[in-house]
PDB file of C-alpha atoms in Angstrom:
ATOM      1  CA  MET A   1      -0.282   0.172   0.202  1.00 72.00           C
ATOM      2  CA  ASN A   2       2.742   2.100   0.732  1.00 84.00           C
ATOM      3  CA  ARG A   3       4.210   1.538  -2.592  1.00 86.00           C
ATOM      4  CA  MET A   4       1.230   3.059  -4.101  1.00 86.00           C
ATOM      5  CA  ILE A   5       0.756   6.107  -1.749  1.00 89.00           C
ATOM      6  CA  GLN A   6       4.402   7.082  -1.939  1.00 91.00           C
ATOM      7  CA  PRO A   7       4.485   8.168  -5.830  1.00 91.00           C
ATOM      8  CA  ILE A   8       1.649  10.381  -5.310  1.00 90.00           C
ATOM      9  CA  GLY A   9       3.451  11.951  -2.208  1.00 90.00           C
ATOM     10  CA  LEU A  10       6.576  12.144  -4.381  1.00 92.00           C
ATOM     11  CA  TRP A  11       4.263  14.379  -7.273  1.00 93.00           C
ATOM     12  CA  TRP A  12       2.690  16.467  -4.194  1.00 93.00           C
ATOM     13  CA  ASP A  13       5.861  17.329  -3.284  1.00 93.00           C
ATOM     14  CA  GLY A  14       7.105  18.187  -6.167  1.00 94.00           C
ATOM     15  CA  ARG A  15       4.719  20.959  -6.738  1.00 95.00           C
ATOM     16  CA  SER A  16       4.882  24.854  -5.507  1.00 96.00           C
ATOM     17  CA  ALA A  17       3.293  26.092  -2.825  1.00 95.00           C
ATOM     18  CA  ARG A  18       1.197  28.173  -5.036  1.00 96.00           C
ATOM     19  CA  GLU A  19       0.072  24.570  -6.828  1.00 96.00           C
ATOM     20  CA  GLN A  20      -0.894  23.004  -3.434  1.00 95.00           C
ATOM     21  CA  ARG A  21      -3.282  25.606  -2.807  1.00 97.00           C
ATOM     22  CA  MET A  22      -4.696  25.770  -6.206  1.00 97.00           C
ATOM     23  CA  LEU A  23      -4.746  22.015  -5.844  1.00 96.00           C
ATOM     24  CA  GLY A  24      -6.601  22.039  -2.808  1.00 96.00           C
ATOM     25  CA  VAL A  25      -9.031  25.047  -3.462  1.00 97.00           C
ATOM     26  CA  MET A  26      -9.867  22.679  -7.040  1.00 97.00           C
ATOM     27  CA  ALA A  27     -10.539  19.472  -4.344  1.00 97.00           C
ATOM     28  CA  LEU A  28     -12.638  21.577  -1.838  1.00 97.00           C
ATOM     29  CA  LEU A  29     -14.994  22.858  -5.091  1.00 98.00           C
ATOM     30  CA  ILE A  30     -14.770  19.314  -6.595  1.00 98.00           C
ATOM     31  CA  ALA A  31     -16.228  17.898  -2.922  1.00 97.00           C
ATOM     32  CA  ALA A  32     -18.798  20.983  -2.832  1.00 97.00           C
ATOM     33  CA  VAL A  33     -20.282  20.054  -6.156  1.00 97.00           C
ATOM     34  CA  LEU A  34     -20.482  16.033  -5.172  1.00 97.00           C
ATOM     35  CA  ILE A  35     -21.889  17.041  -1.654  1.00 97.00           C
ATOM     36  CA  TRP A  36     -24.438  19.097  -3.427  1.00 96.00           C
ATOM     37  CA  LEU A  37     -25.331  16.327  -6.656  1.00 95.00           C
ATOM     38  CA  LEU A  38     -25.380  13.012  -4.009  1.00 95.00           C
ATOM     39  CA  ALA A  39     -26.835  14.870  -1.111  1.00 94.00           C
ATOM     40  CA  VAL A  40     -28.716  18.358  -1.440  1.00 95.00           C
ATOM     41  CA  ARG A  41     -30.112  17.830  -4.723  1.00 95.00           C
ATOM     42  CA  PRO A  42     -31.765  14.491  -4.262  1.00 94.00           C
ATOM     43  CA  ALA A  43     -33.393  15.996  -0.182  1.00 93.00           C
ATOM     44  CA  PHE A  44     -34.654  18.825  -2.543  1.00 93.00           C
ATOM     45  CA  ALA A  45     -36.410  16.120  -5.056  1.00 93.00           C
ATOM     46  CA  TRP A  46     -37.676  13.973  -1.940  1.00 93.00           C
ATOM     47  CA  ARG A  47     -39.365  16.938  -0.552  1.00 92.00           C
ATOM     48  CA  ALA A  48     -41.102  18.308  -3.483  1.00 91.00           C
ATOM     49  CA  ALA A  49     -42.457  14.795  -4.073  1.00 92.00           C
ATOM     50  CA  ALA A  50     -43.733  14.455  -0.538  1.00 92.00           C
ATOM     51  CA  ALA A  51     -46.021  17.356  -1.246  1.00 90.00           C
ATOM     52  CA  GLU A  52     -47.155  16.380  -4.344  1.00 92.00           C
ATOM     53  CA  ARG A  53     -47.837  12.949  -2.903  1.00 93.00           C
ATOM     54  CA  ARG A  54     -49.928  14.774  -0.248  1.00 92.00           C
ATOM     55  CA  VAL A  55     -52.029  16.731  -2.650  1.00 90.00           C
ATOM     56  CA  GLU A  56     -52.909  13.550  -4.375  1.00 91.00           C
ATOM     57  CA  ALA A  57     -53.651  11.899  -1.014  1.00 92.00           C
ATOM     58  CA  THR A  58     -55.699  14.807  -0.050  1.00 90.00           C
ATOM     59  CA  ALA A  59     -57.629  14.497  -3.339  1.00 88.00           C
ATOM     60  CA  SER A  60     -58.257  10.986  -2.943  1.00 89.00           C
ATOM     61  CA  LEU A  61     -59.140  11.771   0.396  1.00 90.00           C
ATOM     62  CA  THR A  62     -62.025  14.220  -0.113  1.00 87.00           C
ATOM     63  CA  ARG A  63     -63.121  12.194  -3.138  1.00 86.00           C
ATOM     64  CA  ILE A  64     -64.107   9.486  -0.609  1.00 88.00           C
ATOM     65  CA  GLU A  65     -65.467  11.300   1.732  1.00 86.00           C
ATOM     66  CA  ALA A  66     -67.633  13.028  -0.880  1.00 83.00           C
ATOM     67  CA  GLY A  67     -68.753   9.561  -1.711  1.00 81.00           C
ATOM     68  CA  LEU A  68     -69.296   8.177   1.873  1.00 83.00           C
ATOM     69  CA  SER A  69     -71.490  11.652   2.355  1.00 80.00           C
ATOM     70  CA  GLY A  70     -73.386  10.801  -0.919  1.00 75.00           C
ATOM     71  CA  ARG A  71     -73.850   7.519   0.400  1.00 77.00           C
ATOM     72  CA  ALA A  72     -74.984   8.126   3.811  1.00 73.00           C
ATOM     73  CA  SER A  73     -77.601  10.880   2.250  1.00 71.00           C
ATOM     74  CA  GLN A  74     -78.961   8.165  -0.084  1.00 69.00           C
ATOM     75  CA  GLU A  75     -79.007   5.512   2.587  1.00 67.00           C
ATOM     76  CA  ALA A  76     -80.940   7.850   4.786  1.00 64.00           C
ATOM     77  CA  ALA A  77     -83.455   9.279   2.414  1.00 61.00           C
ATOM     78  CA  GLY A  78     -83.521   5.975   0.433  1.00 53.00           C
ATOM     79  CA  ALA A  79     -82.331   5.223  -3.115  1.00 42.00           C
ATOM     80  CA  ARG A  80     -83.348   8.261  -5.096  1.00 44.00           C
ATOM     81  CA  ALA A  81     -84.993   7.810  -8.633  1.00 41.00           C
ATOM     82  CA  ALA A  82     -83.172  10.263 -11.441  1.00 40.00           C
ATOM     83  CA  MET A  83     -85.208  13.116 -11.794  1.00 40.00           C
ATOM     84  CA  PRO A  84     -86.680  13.292 -15.584  1.00 45.00           C
ATOM     85  CA  PRO A  85     -84.605  15.106 -17.916  1.00 49.00           C
ATOM     86  CA  SER A  86     -87.234  18.111 -18.547  1.00 59.00           C
ATOM     87  CA  MET A  87     -86.848  19.348 -14.855  1.00 68.00           C
ATOM     88  CA  ASN A  88     -87.943  22.946 -14.363  1.00 78.00           C
ATOM     89  CA  LEU A  89     -84.438  25.420 -12.977  1.00 83.00           C
ATOM     90  CA  ALA A  90     -86.225  25.429  -9.418  1.00 84.00           C
ATOM     91  CA  GLU A  91     -85.671  21.248  -9.680  1.00 85.00           C
ATOM     92  CA  VAL A  92     -81.939  21.794 -10.811  1.00 86.00           C
ATOM     93  CA  GLU A  93     -81.477  24.274  -8.219  1.00 88.00           C
ATOM     94  CA  GLN A  94     -82.611  22.616  -5.633  1.00 88.00           C
ATOM     95  CA  ALA A  95     -80.895  19.401  -6.976  1.00 87.00           C
ATOM     96  CA  ALA A  96     -77.807  20.998  -7.449  1.00 89.00           C
ATOM     97  CA  ARG A  97     -77.728  22.526  -3.768  1.00 90.00           C
ATOM     98  CA  ALA A  98     -78.728  18.944  -2.283  1.00 88.00           C
ATOM     99  CA  ALA A  99     -75.502  17.230  -4.208  1.00 88.00           C
ATOM    100  CA  ALA A 100     -73.170  20.702  -2.986  1.00 89.00           C
ATOM    101  CA  GLU A 101     -74.172  19.563   0.642  1.00 89.00           C
ATOM    102  CA  ALA A 102     -73.460  16.321  -0.023  1.00 86.00           C
ATOM    103  CA  ALA A 103     -70.490  16.712  -0.997  1.00 85.00           C
ATOM    104  CA  GLY A 104     -69.234  19.389   1.441  1.00 86.00           C
ATOM    105  CA  LEU A 105     -68.621  22.271  -1.229  1.00 89.00           C
ATOM    106  CA  SER A 106     -70.033  26.264  -0.968  1.00 89.00           C
ATOM    107  CA  VAL A 107     -71.690  27.059  -4.046  1.00 92.00           C
ATOM    108  CA  THR A 108     -73.685  29.944  -5.309  1.00 91.00           C
ATOM    109  CA  PHE A 109     -76.287  29.987  -8.138  1.00 91.00           C
ATOM    110  CA  SER A 110     -78.277  32.297 -10.036  1.00 90.00           C
ATOM    111  CA  VAL A 111     -80.421  32.105 -13.351  1.00 86.00           C
ATOM    112  CA  ASP A 112     -78.625  31.960 -16.319  1.00 81.00           C
ATOM    113  CA  GLY A 113     -79.211  34.217 -19.511  1.00 77.00           C
ATOM    114  CA  ASP A 114     -80.189  31.034 -21.875  1.00 77.00           C
ATOM    115  CA  GLY A 115     -81.875  29.644 -19.530  1.00 76.00           C
ATOM    116  CA  GLY A 116     -79.732  27.596 -17.258  1.00 83.00           C
ATOM    117  CA  LEU A 117     -78.712  27.516 -13.876  1.00 89.00           C
ATOM    118  CA  ALA A 118     -75.218  29.568 -13.417  1.00 92.00           C
ATOM    119  CA  PHE A 119     -73.206  28.832 -10.479  1.00 93.00           C
ATOM    120  CA  ASP A 120     -69.898  29.742  -8.899  1.00 93.00           C
ATOM    121  CA  ALA A 121     -67.774  27.429  -6.649  1.00 92.00           C
ATOM    122  CA  PRO A 122     -64.852  29.506  -5.224  1.00 92.00           C
ATOM    123  CA  GLY A 123     -62.101  27.581  -3.370  1.00 90.00           C
ATOM    124  CA  VAL A 124     -62.868  24.183  -4.304  1.00 90.00           C
ATOM    125  CA  THR A 125     -60.783  20.811  -4.611  1.00 89.00           C
ATOM    126  CA  SER A 126     -60.872  19.377  -8.266  1.00 86.00           C
ATOM    127  CA  ALA A 127     -62.150  15.945  -6.741  1.00 87.00           C
ATOM    128  CA  ALA A 128     -64.912  17.856  -4.713  1.00 89.00           C
ATOM    129  CA  LEU A 129     -66.050  20.063  -8.102  1.00 90.00           C
ATOM    130  CA  PHE A 130     -65.808  17.355 -10.507  1.00 89.00           C
ATOM    131  CA  GLY A 131     -67.294  14.767  -7.602  1.00 90.00           C
ATOM    132  CA  TRP A 132     -70.177  17.337  -7.420  1.00 90.00           C
ATOM    133  CA  LEU A 133     -70.810  17.077 -11.178  1.00 91.00           C
ATOM    134  CA  ALA A 134     -70.360  13.478 -11.333  1.00 90.00           C
ATOM    135  CA  ALA A 135     -73.253  13.066  -8.675  1.00 88.00           C
ATOM    136  CA  LEU A 136     -75.250  15.603 -10.425  1.00 89.00           C
ATOM    137  CA  LYS A 137     -75.564  13.735 -13.647  1.00 89.00           C
ATOM    138  CA  ALA A 138     -75.905  10.363 -11.809  1.00 87.00           C
ATOM    139  CA  ASP A 139     -78.222  10.925  -9.163  1.00 86.00           C
ATOM    140  CA  TYR A 140     -80.726  13.799 -10.650  1.00 85.00           C
ATOM    141  CA  GLY A 141     -79.745  13.704 -14.660  1.00 86.00           C
ATOM    142  CA  VAL A 142     -78.572  17.217 -14.365  1.00 88.00           C
ATOM    143  CA  GLU A 143     -76.465  18.053 -17.275  1.00 87.00           C
ATOM    144  CA  THR A 144     -73.421  20.233 -17.293  1.00 90.00           C
ATOM    145  CA  ARG A 145     -73.697  22.530 -20.014  1.00 89.00           C
ATOM    146  CA  ALA A 146     -70.704  24.760 -19.352  1.00 89.00           C
ATOM    147  CA  VAL A 147     -67.874  24.902 -16.664  1.00 92.00           C
ATOM    148  CA  THR A 148     -64.735  27.243 -16.325  1.00 91.00           C
ATOM    149  CA  VAL A 149     -61.987  26.681 -13.950  1.00 91.00           C
ATOM    150  CA  ILE A 150     -59.546  28.568 -12.878  1.00 90.00           C
ATOM    151  CA  GLU A 151     -56.554  26.911 -10.624  1.00 88.00           C
ATOM    152  CA  LYS A 152     -55.235  29.063  -8.093  1.00 87.00           C
ATOM    153  CA  ALA A 153     -51.560  29.416  -6.074  1.00 86.00           C
ATOM    154  CA  ASP A 154     -52.928  27.186  -3.447  1.00 87.00           C
ATOM    155  CA  ALA A 155     -54.163  24.104  -5.821  1.00 82.00           C
ATOM    156  CA  THR A 156     -57.708  24.985  -4.938  1.00 86.00           C
ATOM    157  CA  LEU A 157     -60.248  26.081  -7.826  1.00 89.00           C
ATOM    158  CA  ASP A 158     -62.651  28.813  -8.570  1.00 91.00           C
ATOM    159  CA  ALA A 159     -64.838  27.328 -10.818  1.00 92.00           C
ATOM    160  CA  ALA A 160     -68.048  29.014 -12.581  1.00 92.00           C
ATOM    161  CA  GLY A 161     -70.496  26.930 -14.674  1.00 92.00           C
ATOM    162  CA  VAL A 162     -74.279  26.826 -16.059  1.00 92.00           C
ATOM    163  CA  LEU A 163     -76.137  23.329 -15.170  1.00 90.00           C
ATOM    164  CA  GLY A 164     -79.077  22.398 -17.028  1.00 80.00           C
ATOM    165  CA  GLY A 165     -82.077  19.777 -16.439  1.00 63.00           C
TER     166      GLY A 165
END
């Protein structure tokens, strides 16, 4: 082992003090880059992936809770029959409010100029919003005519649209 290290020592001793300092700084820079690439970047990537998994898990939990509350309301009220496709505006609003309450959404309604029911749902999750719209279609026969969705920085949505019977 000594025979392998001895030539390196001789080579190092053959360098001037200035060259030794420059080689030492270069070795420190290489070590810093390796630490960055092998330890720091993977830690940051792990943290970002954990945040993404948390958002996905929260969306899944919201979807599950909306499904459970929908089932609970169905069991409490008995099996609901889908309303006929020619619902008037008051029936559409009543069905939309009931489904929004079951999904835990805060939705405001107004009359649309084309005879539909306009809705505004600020600060909702995508799972809750689209679960609500799917429940309206499946449980009440209420069609979604238009939806506009804007994603906010906190991963919630501001949604507006038009429903019809």
